[in-house]
Amino acid sequence: MDLGFTAFVTAIALLVAVGGSLLLVGYFGTLPASFNFGWKAWLPTLVLPVLGPVWFALTHRDEFLRPALQLISGLLLIAAAVGLLFGFGQHFADQLVAGIK
């Protein structure tokens, strides 16, 4: 394996790990709190796994600014990992297939 492929896989793994952790922490910061604001607040937060907590945190920005930033940062990191995978994944797959032949 070459160093570029190792760096590629490491970057994707780190982006997904940190982004997933931020999403999970932001979700656990908003879901229990949404129950205090009635069913019109907790139902979208519970039913829509990512968009619901972001919506709730942004509508109650004063109390939940940190979870909103965690959720948005997590989404951006996951999106960067997916973009990196789809952007350069084909290049590394072609290199690996060419090495097999």
Tab-separated table of C-alpha atoms in Angstrom:
chain	number	residue	atom	x	y	z
A	1	MET	CA	0.000	0.000	0.000
A	2	ASP	CA	1.208	3.474	-0.687
A	3	LEU	CA	1.280	6.335	1.746
A	4	GLY	CA	-1.419	8.299	-0.103
A	5	PHE	CA	-4.000	5.556	0.309
A	6	THR	CA	-3.175	5.220	3.999
A	7	ALA	CA	-3.571	8.971	4.491
A	8	PHE	CA	-6.839	8.886	2.530
A	9	VAL	CA	-8.343	6.139	4.691
A	10	THR	CA	-7.058	7.744	7.897
A	11	ALA	CA	-8.558	11.119	6.975
A	12	ILE	CA	-11.947	9.580	6.215
A	13	ALA	CA	-11.910	7.530	9.415
A	14	LEU	CA	-11.023	10.552	11.545
A	15	LEU	CA	-13.626	12.784	9.896
A	16	VAL	CA	-16.353	10.200	10.400
A	17	ALA	CA	-15.317	9.476	13.997
A	18	VAL	CA	-15.179	13.111	15.088
A	19	GLY	CA	-18.277	14.086	13.095
A	20	GLY	CA	-20.263	11.152	14.436
A	21	SER	CA	-19.207	11.954	17.987
A	22	LEU	CA	-20.282	15.576	17.599
A	23	LEU	CA	-23.617	14.490	16.139
A	24	LEU	CA	-24.189	12.067	18.990
A	25	VAL	CA	-23.288	14.591	21.694
A	26	GLY	CA	-25.462	17.273	20.100
A	27	TYR	CA	-28.343	14.831	19.739
A	28	PHE	CA	-28.136	13.787	23.380
A	29	GLY	CA	-27.979	17.455	24.358
A	30	THR	CA	-31.196	18.368	22.555
A	31	LEU	CA	-33.430	15.298	22.695
A	32	PRO	CA	-34.072	15.137	26.464
A	33	ALA	CA	-34.420	18.924	26.661
A	34	SER	CA	-37.015	18.970	23.889
A	35	PHE	CA	-39.459	17.040	26.099
A	36	ASN	CA	-39.736	20.107	28.370
A	37	PHE	CA	-41.101	22.219	25.506
A	38	GLY	CA	-44.146	20.068	24.674
A	39	TRP	CA	-45.013	17.591	21.990
A	40	LYS	CA	-44.687	20.143	19.177
A	41	ALA	CA	-40.998	20.414	20.022
A	42	TRP	CA	-40.077	16.840	20.890
A	43	LEU	CA	-41.971	15.071	18.102
A	44	PRO	CA	-39.853	16.497	15.227
A	45	THR	CA	-36.728	16.107	17.351
A	46	LEU	CA	-37.493	12.444	17.923
A	47	VAL	CA	-38.839	11.566	14.463
A	48	LEU	CA	-36.279	13.396	12.304
A	49	PRO	CA	-32.913	12.082	13.525
A	50	VAL	CA	-30.641	14.873	12.286
A	51	LEU	CA	-32.829	17.705	11.070
A	52	GLY	CA	-35.147	17.622	14.092
A	53	PRO	CA	-32.458	18.312	16.715
A	54	VAL	CA	-30.886	20.989	14.499
A	55	TRP	CA	-34.280	22.657	14.085
A	56	PHE	CA	-34.967	22.485	17.826
A	57	ALA	CA	-31.538	23.836	18.764
A	58	LEU	CA	-31.805	26.705	16.297
A	59	THR	CA	-35.331	27.677	17.357
A	60	HIS	CA	-34.173	27.791	21.000
A	61	ARG	CA	-30.850	29.383	20.199
A	62	ASP	CA	-30.345	31.125	23.533
A	63	GLU	CA	-30.265	27.928	25.578
A	64	PHE	CA	-28.973	25.486	22.972
A	65	LEU	CA	-26.292	27.298	21.011
A	66	ARG	CA	-23.572	24.769	21.866
A	67	PRO	CA	-25.595	21.687	20.794
A	68	ALA	CA	-26.583	23.534	17.604
A	69	LEU	CA	-22.932	24.189	16.805
A	70	GLN	CA	-22.054	20.574	17.633
A	71	LEU	CA	-24.768	19.245	15.334
A	72	ILE	CA	-23.848	21.557	12.468
A	73	SER	CA	-20.113	20.843	12.856
A	74	GLY	CA	-20.796	17.110	12.931
A	75	LEU	CA	-22.865	17.351	9.784
A	76	LEU	CA	-20.139	19.325	8.027
A	77	LEU	CA	-17.458	16.806	9.016
A	78	ILE	CA	-19.564	13.855	7.840
A	79	ALA	CA	-20.262	15.703	4.585
A	80	ALA	CA	-16.525	16.344	4.142
A	81	ALA	CA	-15.801	12.645	4.651
A	82	VAL	CA	-18.445	11.643	2.105
A	83	GLY	CA	-17.156	14.234	-0.350
A	84	LEU	CA	-13.602	13.006	0.105
A	85	LEU	CA	-14.701	9.416	-0.360
A	86	PHE	CA	-16.678	10.107	-3.521
A	87	GLY	CA	-14.115	12.582	-4.838
A	88	PHE	CA	-10.948	10.531	-4.498
A	89	GLY	CA	-12.266	7.013	-3.862
A	90	GLN	CA	-12.426	6.128	-7.543
A	91	HIS	CA	-8.811	7.206	-8.023
A	92	PHE	CA	-7.550	4.902	-5.283
A	93	ALA	CA	-9.812	2.064	-6.406
A	94	ASP	CA	-8.381	2.332	-9.927
A	95	GLN	CA	-4.845	2.251	-8.508
A	96	LEU	CA	-5.596	-0.842	-6.460
A	97	VAL	CA	-7.184	-2.651	-9.403
A	98	ALA	CA	-4.252	-1.719	-11.654
A	99	GLY	CA	-1.874	-3.137	-9.039
A	100	ILE	CA	-3.698	-6.476	-9.042
A	101	LYS	CA	-3.443	-6.986	-12.806
